[in-house]
mmCIF file of C-alpha atoms in Angstrom:
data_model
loop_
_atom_site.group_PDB
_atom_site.id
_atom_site.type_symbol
_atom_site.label_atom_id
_atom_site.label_comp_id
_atom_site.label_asym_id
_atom_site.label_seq_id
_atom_site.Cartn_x
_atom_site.Cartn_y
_atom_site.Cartn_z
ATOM 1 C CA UNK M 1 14.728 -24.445 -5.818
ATOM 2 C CA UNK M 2 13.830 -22.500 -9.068
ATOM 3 C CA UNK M 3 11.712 -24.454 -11.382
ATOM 4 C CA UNK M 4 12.585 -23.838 -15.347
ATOM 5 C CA UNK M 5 8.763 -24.621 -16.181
ATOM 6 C CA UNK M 6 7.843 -21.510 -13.415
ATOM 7 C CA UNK M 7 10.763 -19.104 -14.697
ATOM 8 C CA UNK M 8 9.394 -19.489 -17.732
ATOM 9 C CA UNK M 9 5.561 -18.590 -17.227
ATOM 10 C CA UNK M 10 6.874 -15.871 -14.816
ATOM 11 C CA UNK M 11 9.005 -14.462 -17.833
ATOM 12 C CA UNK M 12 6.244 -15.128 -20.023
ATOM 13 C CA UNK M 13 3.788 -12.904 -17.919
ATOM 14 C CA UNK M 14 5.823 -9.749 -16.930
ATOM 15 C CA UNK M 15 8.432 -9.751 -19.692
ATOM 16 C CA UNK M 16 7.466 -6.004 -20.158
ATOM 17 C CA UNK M 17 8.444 -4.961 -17.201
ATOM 18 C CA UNK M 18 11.504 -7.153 -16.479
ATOM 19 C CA UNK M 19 12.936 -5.718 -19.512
ATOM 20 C CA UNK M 20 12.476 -1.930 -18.614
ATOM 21 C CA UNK M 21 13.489 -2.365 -15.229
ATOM 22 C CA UNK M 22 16.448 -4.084 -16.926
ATOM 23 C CA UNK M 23 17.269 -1.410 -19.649
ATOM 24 C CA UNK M 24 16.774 1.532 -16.873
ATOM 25 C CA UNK M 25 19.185 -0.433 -13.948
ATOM 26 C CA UNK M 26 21.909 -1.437 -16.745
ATOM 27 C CA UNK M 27 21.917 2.392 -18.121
ATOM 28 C CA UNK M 28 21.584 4.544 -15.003
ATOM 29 C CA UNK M 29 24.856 4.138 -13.279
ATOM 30 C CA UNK M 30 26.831 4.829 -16.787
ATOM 31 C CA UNK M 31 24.455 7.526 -18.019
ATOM 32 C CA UNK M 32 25.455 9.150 -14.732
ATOM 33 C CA UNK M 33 28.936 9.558 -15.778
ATOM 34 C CA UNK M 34 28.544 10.198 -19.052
ATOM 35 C CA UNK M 35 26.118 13.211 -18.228
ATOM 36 C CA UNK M 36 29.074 14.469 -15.940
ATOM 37 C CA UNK M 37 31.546 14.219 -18.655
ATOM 38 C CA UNK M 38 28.854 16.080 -20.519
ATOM 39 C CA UNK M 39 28.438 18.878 -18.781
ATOM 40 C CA UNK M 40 32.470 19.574 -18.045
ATOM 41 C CA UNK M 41 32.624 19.512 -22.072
ATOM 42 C CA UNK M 42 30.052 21.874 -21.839
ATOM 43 C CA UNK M 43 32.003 23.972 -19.101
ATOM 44 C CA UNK M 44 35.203 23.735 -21.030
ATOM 45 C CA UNK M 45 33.647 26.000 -23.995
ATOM 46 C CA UNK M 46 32.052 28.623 -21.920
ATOM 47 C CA UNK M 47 34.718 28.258 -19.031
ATOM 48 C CA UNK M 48 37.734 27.270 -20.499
ATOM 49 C CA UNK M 49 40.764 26.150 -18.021
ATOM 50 C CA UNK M 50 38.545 26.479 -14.737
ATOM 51 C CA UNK M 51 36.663 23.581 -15.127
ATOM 52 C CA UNK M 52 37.416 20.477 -13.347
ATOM 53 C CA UNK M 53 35.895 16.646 -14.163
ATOM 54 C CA UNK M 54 34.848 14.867 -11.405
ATOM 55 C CA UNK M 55 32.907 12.285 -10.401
ATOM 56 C CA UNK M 56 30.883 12.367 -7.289
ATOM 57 C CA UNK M 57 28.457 9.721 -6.827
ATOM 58 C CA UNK M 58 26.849 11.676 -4.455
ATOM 59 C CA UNK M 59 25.121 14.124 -6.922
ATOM 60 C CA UNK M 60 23.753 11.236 -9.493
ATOM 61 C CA UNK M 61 19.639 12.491 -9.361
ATOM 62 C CA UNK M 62 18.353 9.111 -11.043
ATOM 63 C CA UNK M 63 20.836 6.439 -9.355
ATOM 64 C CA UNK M 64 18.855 7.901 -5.931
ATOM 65 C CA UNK M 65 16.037 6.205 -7.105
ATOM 66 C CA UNK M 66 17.223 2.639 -8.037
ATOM 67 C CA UNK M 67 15.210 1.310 -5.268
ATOM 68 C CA UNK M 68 11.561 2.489 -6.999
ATOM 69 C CA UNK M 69 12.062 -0.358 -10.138
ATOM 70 C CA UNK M 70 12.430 -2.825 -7.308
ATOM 71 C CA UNK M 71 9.562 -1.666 -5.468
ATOM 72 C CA UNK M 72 7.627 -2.261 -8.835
ATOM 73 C CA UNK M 73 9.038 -5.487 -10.115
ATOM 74 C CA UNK M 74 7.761 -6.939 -6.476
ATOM 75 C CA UNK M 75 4.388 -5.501 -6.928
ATOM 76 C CA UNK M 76 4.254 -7.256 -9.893
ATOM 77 C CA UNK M 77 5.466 -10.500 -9.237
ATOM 78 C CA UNK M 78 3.693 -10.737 -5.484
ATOM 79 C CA UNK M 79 1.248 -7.858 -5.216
ATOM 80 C CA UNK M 80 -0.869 -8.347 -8.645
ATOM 81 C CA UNK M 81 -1.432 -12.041 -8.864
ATOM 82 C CA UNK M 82 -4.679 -11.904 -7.050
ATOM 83 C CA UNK M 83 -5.743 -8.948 -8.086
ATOM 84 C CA UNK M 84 -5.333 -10.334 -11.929
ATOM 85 C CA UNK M 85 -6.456 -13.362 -10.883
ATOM 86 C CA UNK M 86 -3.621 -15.321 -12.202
ATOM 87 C CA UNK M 87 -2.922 -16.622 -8.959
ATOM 88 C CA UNK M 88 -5.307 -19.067 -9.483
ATOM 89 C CA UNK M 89 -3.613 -20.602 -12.624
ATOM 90 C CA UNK M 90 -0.540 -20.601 -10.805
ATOM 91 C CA UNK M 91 -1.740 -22.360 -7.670
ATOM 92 C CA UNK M 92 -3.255 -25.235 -10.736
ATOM 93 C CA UNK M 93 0.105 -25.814 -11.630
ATOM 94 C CA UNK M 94 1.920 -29.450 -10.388
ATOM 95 C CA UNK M 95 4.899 -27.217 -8.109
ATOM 96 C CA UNK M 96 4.980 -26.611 -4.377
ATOM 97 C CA UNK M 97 4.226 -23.050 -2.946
ATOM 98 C CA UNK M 98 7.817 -23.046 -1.894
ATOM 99 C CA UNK M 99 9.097 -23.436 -5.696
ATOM 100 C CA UNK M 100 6.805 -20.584 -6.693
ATOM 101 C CA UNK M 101 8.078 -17.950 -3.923
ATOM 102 C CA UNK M 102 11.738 -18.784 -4.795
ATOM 103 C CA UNK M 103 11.216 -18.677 -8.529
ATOM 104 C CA UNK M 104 9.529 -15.472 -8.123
ATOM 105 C CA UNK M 105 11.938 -14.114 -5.403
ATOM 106 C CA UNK M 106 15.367 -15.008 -7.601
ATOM 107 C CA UNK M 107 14.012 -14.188 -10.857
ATOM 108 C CA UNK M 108 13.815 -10.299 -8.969
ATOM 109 C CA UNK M 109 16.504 -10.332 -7.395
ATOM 110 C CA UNK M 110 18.262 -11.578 -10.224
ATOM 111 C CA UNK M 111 16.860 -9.116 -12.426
ATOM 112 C CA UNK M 112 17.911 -6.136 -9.857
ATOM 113 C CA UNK M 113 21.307 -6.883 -8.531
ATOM 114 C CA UNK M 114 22.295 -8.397 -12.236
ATOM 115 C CA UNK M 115 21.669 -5.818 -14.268
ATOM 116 C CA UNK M 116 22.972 -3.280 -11.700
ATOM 117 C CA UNK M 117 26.573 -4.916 -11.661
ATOM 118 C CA UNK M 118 26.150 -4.469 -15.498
ATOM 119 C CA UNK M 119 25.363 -1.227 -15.026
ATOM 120 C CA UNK M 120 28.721 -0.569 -12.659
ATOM 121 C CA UNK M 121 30.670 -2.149 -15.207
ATOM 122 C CA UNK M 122 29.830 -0.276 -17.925
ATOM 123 C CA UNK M 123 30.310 3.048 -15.698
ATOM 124 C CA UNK M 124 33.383 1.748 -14.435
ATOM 125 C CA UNK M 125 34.563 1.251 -18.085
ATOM 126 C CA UNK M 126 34.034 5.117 -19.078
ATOM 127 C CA UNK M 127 35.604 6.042 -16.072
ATOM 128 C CA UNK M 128 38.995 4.236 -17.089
ATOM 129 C CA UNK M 129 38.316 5.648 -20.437
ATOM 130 C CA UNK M 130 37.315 9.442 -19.698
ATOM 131 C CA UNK M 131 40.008 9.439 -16.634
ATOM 132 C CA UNK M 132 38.478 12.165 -14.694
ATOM 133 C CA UNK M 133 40.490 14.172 -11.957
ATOM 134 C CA UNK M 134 38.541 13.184 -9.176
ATOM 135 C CA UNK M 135 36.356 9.951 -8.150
ATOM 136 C CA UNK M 136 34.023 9.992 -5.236
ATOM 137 C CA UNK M 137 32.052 7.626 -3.489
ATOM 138 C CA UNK M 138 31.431 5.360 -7.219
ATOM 139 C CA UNK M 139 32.773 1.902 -6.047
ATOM 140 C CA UNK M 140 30.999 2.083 -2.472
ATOM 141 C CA UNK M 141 27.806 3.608 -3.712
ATOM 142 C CA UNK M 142 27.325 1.285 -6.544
ATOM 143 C CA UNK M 143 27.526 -1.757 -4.520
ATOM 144 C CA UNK M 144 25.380 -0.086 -1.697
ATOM 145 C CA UNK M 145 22.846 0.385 -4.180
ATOM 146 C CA UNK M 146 22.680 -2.852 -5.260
ATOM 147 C CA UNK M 147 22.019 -4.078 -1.774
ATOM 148 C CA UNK M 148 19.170 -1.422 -1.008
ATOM 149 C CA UNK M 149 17.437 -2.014 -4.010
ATOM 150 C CA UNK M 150 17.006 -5.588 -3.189
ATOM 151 C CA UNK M 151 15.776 -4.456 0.374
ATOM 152 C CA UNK M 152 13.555 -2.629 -1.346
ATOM 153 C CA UNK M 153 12.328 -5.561 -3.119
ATOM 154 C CA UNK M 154 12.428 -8.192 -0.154
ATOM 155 C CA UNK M 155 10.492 -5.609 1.926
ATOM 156 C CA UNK M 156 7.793 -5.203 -0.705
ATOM 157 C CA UNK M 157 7.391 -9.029 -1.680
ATOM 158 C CA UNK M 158 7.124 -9.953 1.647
ATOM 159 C CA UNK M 159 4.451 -7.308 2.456
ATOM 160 C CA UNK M 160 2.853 -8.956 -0.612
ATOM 161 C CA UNK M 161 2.516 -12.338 0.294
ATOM 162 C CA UNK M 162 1.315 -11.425 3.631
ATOM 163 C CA UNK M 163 -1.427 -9.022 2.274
ATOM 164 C CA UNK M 164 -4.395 -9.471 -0.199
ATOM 165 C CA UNK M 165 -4.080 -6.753 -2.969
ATOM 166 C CA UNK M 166 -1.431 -4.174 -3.935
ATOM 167 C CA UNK M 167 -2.595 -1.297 -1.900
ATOM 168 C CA UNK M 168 -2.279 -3.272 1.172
ATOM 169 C CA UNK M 169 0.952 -4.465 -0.203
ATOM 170 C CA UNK M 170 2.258 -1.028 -0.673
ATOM 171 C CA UNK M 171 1.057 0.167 2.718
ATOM 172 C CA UNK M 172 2.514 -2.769 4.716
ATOM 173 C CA UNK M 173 5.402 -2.020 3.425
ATOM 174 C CA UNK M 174 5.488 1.511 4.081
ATOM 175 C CA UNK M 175 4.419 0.898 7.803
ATOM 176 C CA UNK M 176 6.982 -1.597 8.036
ATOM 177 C CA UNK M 177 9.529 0.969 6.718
ATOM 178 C CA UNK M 178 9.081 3.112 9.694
ATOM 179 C CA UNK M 179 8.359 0.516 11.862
ATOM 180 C CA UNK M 180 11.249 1.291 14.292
ATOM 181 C CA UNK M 181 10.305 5.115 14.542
ATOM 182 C CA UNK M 182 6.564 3.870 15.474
ATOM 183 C CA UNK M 183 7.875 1.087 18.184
ATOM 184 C CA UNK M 184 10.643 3.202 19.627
ATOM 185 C CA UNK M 185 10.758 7.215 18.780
ATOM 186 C CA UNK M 186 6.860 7.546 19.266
ATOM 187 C CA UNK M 187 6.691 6.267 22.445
ATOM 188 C CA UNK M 188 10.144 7.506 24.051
ATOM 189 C CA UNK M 189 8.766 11.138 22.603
ATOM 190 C CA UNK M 190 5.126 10.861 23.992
ATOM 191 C CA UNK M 191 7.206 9.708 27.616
ATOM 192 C CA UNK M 192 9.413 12.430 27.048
ATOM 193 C CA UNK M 193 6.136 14.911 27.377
ATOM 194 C CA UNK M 194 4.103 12.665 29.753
ATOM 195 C CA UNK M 195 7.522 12.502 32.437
ATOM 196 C CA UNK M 196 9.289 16.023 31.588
ATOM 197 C CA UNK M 197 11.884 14.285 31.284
ATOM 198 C CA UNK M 198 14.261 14.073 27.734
ATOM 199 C CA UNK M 199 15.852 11.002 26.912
ATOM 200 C CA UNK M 200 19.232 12.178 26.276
ATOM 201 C CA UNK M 201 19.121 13.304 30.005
ATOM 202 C CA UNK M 202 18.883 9.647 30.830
ATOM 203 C CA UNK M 203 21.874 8.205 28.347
ATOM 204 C CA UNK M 204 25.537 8.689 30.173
ATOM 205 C CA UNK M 205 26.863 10.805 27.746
ATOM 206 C CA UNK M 206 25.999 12.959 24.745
ATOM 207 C CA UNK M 207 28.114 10.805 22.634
ATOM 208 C CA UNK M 208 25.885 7.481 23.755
ATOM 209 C CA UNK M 209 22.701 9.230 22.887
ATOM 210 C CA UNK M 210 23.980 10.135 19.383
ATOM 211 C CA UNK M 211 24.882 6.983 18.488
ATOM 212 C CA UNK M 212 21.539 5.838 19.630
ATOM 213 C CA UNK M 213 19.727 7.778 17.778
ATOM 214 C CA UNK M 214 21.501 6.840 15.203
ATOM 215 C CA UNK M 215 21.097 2.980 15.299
ATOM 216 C CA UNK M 216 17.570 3.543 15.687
ATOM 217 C CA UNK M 217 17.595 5.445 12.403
ATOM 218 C CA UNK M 218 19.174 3.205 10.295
ATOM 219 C CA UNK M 219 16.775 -0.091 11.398
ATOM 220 C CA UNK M 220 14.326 2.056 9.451
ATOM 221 C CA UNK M 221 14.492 0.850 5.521
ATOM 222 C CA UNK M 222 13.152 4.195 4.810
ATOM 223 C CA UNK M 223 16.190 5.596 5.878
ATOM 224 C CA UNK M 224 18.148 4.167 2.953
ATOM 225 C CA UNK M 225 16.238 6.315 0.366
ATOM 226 C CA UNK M 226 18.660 8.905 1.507
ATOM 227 C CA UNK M 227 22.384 8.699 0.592
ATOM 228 C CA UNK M 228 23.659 9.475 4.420
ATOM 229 C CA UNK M 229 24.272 5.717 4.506
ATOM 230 C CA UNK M 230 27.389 6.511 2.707
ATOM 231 C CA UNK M 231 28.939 8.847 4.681
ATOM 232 C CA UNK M 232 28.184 6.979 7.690
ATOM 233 C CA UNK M 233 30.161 3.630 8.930
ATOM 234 C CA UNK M 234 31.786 1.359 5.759
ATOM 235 C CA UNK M 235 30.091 -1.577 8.024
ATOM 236 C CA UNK M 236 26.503 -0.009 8.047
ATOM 237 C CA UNK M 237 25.167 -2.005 4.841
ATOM 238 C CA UNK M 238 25.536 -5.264 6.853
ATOM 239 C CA UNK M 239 21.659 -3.856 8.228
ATOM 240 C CA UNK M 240 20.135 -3.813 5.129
ATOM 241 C CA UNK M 241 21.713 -6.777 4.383
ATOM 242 C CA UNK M 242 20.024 -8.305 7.385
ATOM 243 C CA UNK M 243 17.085 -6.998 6.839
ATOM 244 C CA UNK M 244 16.974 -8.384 3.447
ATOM 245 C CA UNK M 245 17.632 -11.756 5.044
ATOM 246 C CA UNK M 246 14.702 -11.532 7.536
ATOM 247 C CA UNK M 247 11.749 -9.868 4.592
ATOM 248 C CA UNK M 248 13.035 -13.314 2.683
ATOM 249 C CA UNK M 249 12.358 -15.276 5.546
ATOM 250 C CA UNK M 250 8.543 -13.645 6.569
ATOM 251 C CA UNK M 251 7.488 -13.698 2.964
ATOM 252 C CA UNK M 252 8.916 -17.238 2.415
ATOM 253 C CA UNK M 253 6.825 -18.275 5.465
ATOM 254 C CA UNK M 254 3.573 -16.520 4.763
ATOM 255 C CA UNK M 255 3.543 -17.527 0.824
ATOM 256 C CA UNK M 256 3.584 -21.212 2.059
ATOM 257 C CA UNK M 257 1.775 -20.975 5.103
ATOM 258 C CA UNK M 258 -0.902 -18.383 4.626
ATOM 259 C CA UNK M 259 -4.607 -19.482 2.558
ATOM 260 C CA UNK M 260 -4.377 -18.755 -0.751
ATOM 261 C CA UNK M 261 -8.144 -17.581 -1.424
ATOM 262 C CA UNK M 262 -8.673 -14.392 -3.790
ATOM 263 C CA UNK M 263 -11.123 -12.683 -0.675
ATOM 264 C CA UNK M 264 -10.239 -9.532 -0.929
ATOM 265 C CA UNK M 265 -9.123 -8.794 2.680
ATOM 266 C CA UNK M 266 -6.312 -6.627 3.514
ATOM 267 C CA UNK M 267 -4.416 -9.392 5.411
ATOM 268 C CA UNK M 268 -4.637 -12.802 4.362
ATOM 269 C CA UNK M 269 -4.831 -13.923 7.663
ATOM 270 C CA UNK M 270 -7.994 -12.670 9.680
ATOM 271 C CA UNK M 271 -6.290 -13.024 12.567
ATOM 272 C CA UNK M 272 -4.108 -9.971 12.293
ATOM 273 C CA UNK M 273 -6.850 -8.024 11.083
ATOM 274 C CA UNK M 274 -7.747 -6.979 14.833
ATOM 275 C CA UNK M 275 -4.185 -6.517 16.674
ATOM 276 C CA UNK M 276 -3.170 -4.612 13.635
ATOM 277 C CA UNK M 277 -6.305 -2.060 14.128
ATOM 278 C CA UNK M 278 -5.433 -1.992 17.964
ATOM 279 C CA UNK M 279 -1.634 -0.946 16.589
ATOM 280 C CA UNK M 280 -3.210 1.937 14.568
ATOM 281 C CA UNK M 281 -5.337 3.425 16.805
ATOM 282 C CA UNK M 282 -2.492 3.425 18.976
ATOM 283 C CA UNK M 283 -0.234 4.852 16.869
ATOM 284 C CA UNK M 284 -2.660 7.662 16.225
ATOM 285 C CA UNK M 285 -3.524 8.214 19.564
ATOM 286 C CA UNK M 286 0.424 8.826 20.349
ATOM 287 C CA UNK M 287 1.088 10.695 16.862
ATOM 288 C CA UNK M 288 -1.612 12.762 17.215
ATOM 289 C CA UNK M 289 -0.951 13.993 20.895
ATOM 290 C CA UNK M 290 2.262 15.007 19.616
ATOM 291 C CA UNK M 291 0.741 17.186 17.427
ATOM 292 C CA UNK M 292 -1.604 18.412 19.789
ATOM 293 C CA UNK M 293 1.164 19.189 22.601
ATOM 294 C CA UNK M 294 3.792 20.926 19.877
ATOM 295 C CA UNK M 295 1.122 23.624 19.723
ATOM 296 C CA UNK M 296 0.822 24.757 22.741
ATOM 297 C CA UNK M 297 2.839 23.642 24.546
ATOM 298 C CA UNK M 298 -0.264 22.412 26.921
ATOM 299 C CA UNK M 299 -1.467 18.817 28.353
ATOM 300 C CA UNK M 300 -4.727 20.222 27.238
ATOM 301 C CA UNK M 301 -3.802 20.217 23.647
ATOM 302 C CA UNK M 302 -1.850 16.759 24.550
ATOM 303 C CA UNK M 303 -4.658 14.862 25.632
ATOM 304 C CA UNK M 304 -6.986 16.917 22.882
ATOM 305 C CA UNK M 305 -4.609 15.139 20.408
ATOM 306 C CA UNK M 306 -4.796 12.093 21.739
ATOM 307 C CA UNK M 307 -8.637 11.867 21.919
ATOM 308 C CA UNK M 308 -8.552 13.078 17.860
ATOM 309 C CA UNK M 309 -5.777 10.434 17.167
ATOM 310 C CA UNK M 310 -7.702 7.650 18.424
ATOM 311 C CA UNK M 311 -10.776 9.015 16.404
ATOM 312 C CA UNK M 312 -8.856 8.839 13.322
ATOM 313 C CA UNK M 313 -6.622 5.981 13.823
ATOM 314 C CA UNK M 314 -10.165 4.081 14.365
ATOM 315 C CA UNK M 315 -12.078 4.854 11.059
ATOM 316 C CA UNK M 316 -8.755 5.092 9.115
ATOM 317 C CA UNK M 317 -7.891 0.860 10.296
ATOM 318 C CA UNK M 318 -11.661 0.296 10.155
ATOM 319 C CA UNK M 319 -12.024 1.444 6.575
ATOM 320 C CA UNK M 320 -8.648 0.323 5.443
ATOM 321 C CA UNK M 321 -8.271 -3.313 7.051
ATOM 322 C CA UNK M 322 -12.148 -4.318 6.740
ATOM 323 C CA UNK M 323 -13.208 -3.079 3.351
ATOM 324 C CA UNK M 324 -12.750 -5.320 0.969
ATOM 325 C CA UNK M 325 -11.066 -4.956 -2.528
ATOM 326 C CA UNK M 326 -12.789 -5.620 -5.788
ATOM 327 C CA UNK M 327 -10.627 -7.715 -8.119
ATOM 328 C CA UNK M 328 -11.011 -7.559 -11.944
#
């Protein structure tokens, strides 16, 4: 499944970055601690017996943002190929398309959840050794990290074999990170104005419309960014997990399927180019009559929305999905 011969060229080619997003995964979780012990040092000088040490995973700044080096590392291994034009070499080579995608995919994933379990040891390790009063959330948060960073990165790469350049890459995947909100919230909302009628009136109880709401809001990736994922159900990783599963699967299919030409296009396949544009203008229309009806209060300003919305969701598809990018 993963070639030697194509981990090495891969290794060869963004050994830079695989390093530094190596270094900063492996550090963050037991910098985190250490910076806690840190500052209760520095409490115990100016504070004296008042001071407690504990650790709450909850208020680590940089582990928040272990998901951004994944984002990278999959722009890099799926989003500048044919931009660089290395793709070209790659596609010379004597392995299958399917070899290349799971070389590329492991050697991330690898990369992300590896050095991130060497990271939780290490953290784990001062813990035991700087015995704080208090531990909070480490042990669940770690390991929920772990699995939304490689969301992160399964989201991403499989934007990036579906799209032509890293822009559309990174926009796919945004799109797709909010897809649920677009599909589902949008439309209940614009029905909600169009009917007079709100949707919680139509659930059987306020406790069925809460938990709703809130499986709709975690089927958004984006939603992960934020740490409410840990308060929430023990079980609720098993959707990113999913998730994971299913980016693996699209961007498995569209790196073997999809041409392979350096054209420039947004989406590799001219097919979507139109139902995607149809999606957008929708999306504006309903977005933007939203807008239009929360300030006033008025169908007037609803349907005066609506008419802007589909002005801008036109030009905004038509100059995003039909100009093409320049590659160096």
């Amino acid at each position: 499944m993963v070639d030697r011969g194509l981990l090495y060229r891969e290794w060869m080619q963004n050994r830079t970055v695989l390093v530094m997003i190596g270094i900063f995964l492996a550090a963050v979780n037991p910098f985190e601690v250490l910076n806690t012990y840190l500052v209760y040092q520095g409490c115990l000088d100016t504070h004296g017996a008042y001071c407690k040490f504990y650790v709450n995973s909850l208020d680590s700044g940089m582990l928040n943002f272990n998901w951004a080096p994944a984002v990278i590392l999959a722009v890099c291994l799926f989003g500048l190929e044919r931009t660089k034009g290395t793709i070209d070499a790659l596609f010379s080579l004597p392995y299958s398309r399917a070899q290349m995608f799971h070389t590329k995919f492991w050697l991330g994933a690898a990369v992300i959840a590896g050095f991130q379990v060497i990271g939780y040891g290490l953290a784990e390790l001062l813990i035991l050794l700087l015995k704080p009063e208090r531990v909070y959330f480490f042990h669940h948060y770690s390991v929920g990290e772990i699995i939304v960073s490689i969301l992160a990165f399964a989201l991403v790469a499989s934007a990036g074999c579906l799209t032509g350049n890293p822009f559309a890459q990174l926009l796919t995947a945004f799109t797709v990170s909010i897809a649920p909100y677009l599909i589902i919230t949008l439309p209940l909302s614009n029905a909600e104005v169009i009917f007079g009628v709100g949707m919680y009136e139509l659930m059987p109880s306020e406790d069925a419309y809460i938990k709703a709401y809130h499986f709709i809001q975690y089927l958004n990736p984006i939603t992960y960014v934020d740490t409410g994922w840990v308060s929430a159900s023990k079980y609720i990783l098993l959707i990113p997990a999913v998730m994971s599963i299913v980016f693996y699967a699209i961007g498995y299919f569209c790196y073997v399927r999809q041409p392979v030409e350096r054209n420039g296009r947004f989406f590799l396949w001219r097919q979507l180019d139109r139902p995607v544009q149809i999606v957008v203008i929708m999306i504006g229309v309903l977005g933007f009559g939203l807008a239009g009806y929360s300030t006033g209060q008025s169908m007037t300003g609803y349907v005066a929305g609506m008419i802007v919305g589909g002005a801008v969701g036109f030009l905004v598809s038509y100059f995003v999905i039909y100009k093409k990018a320049k590659h160096v």
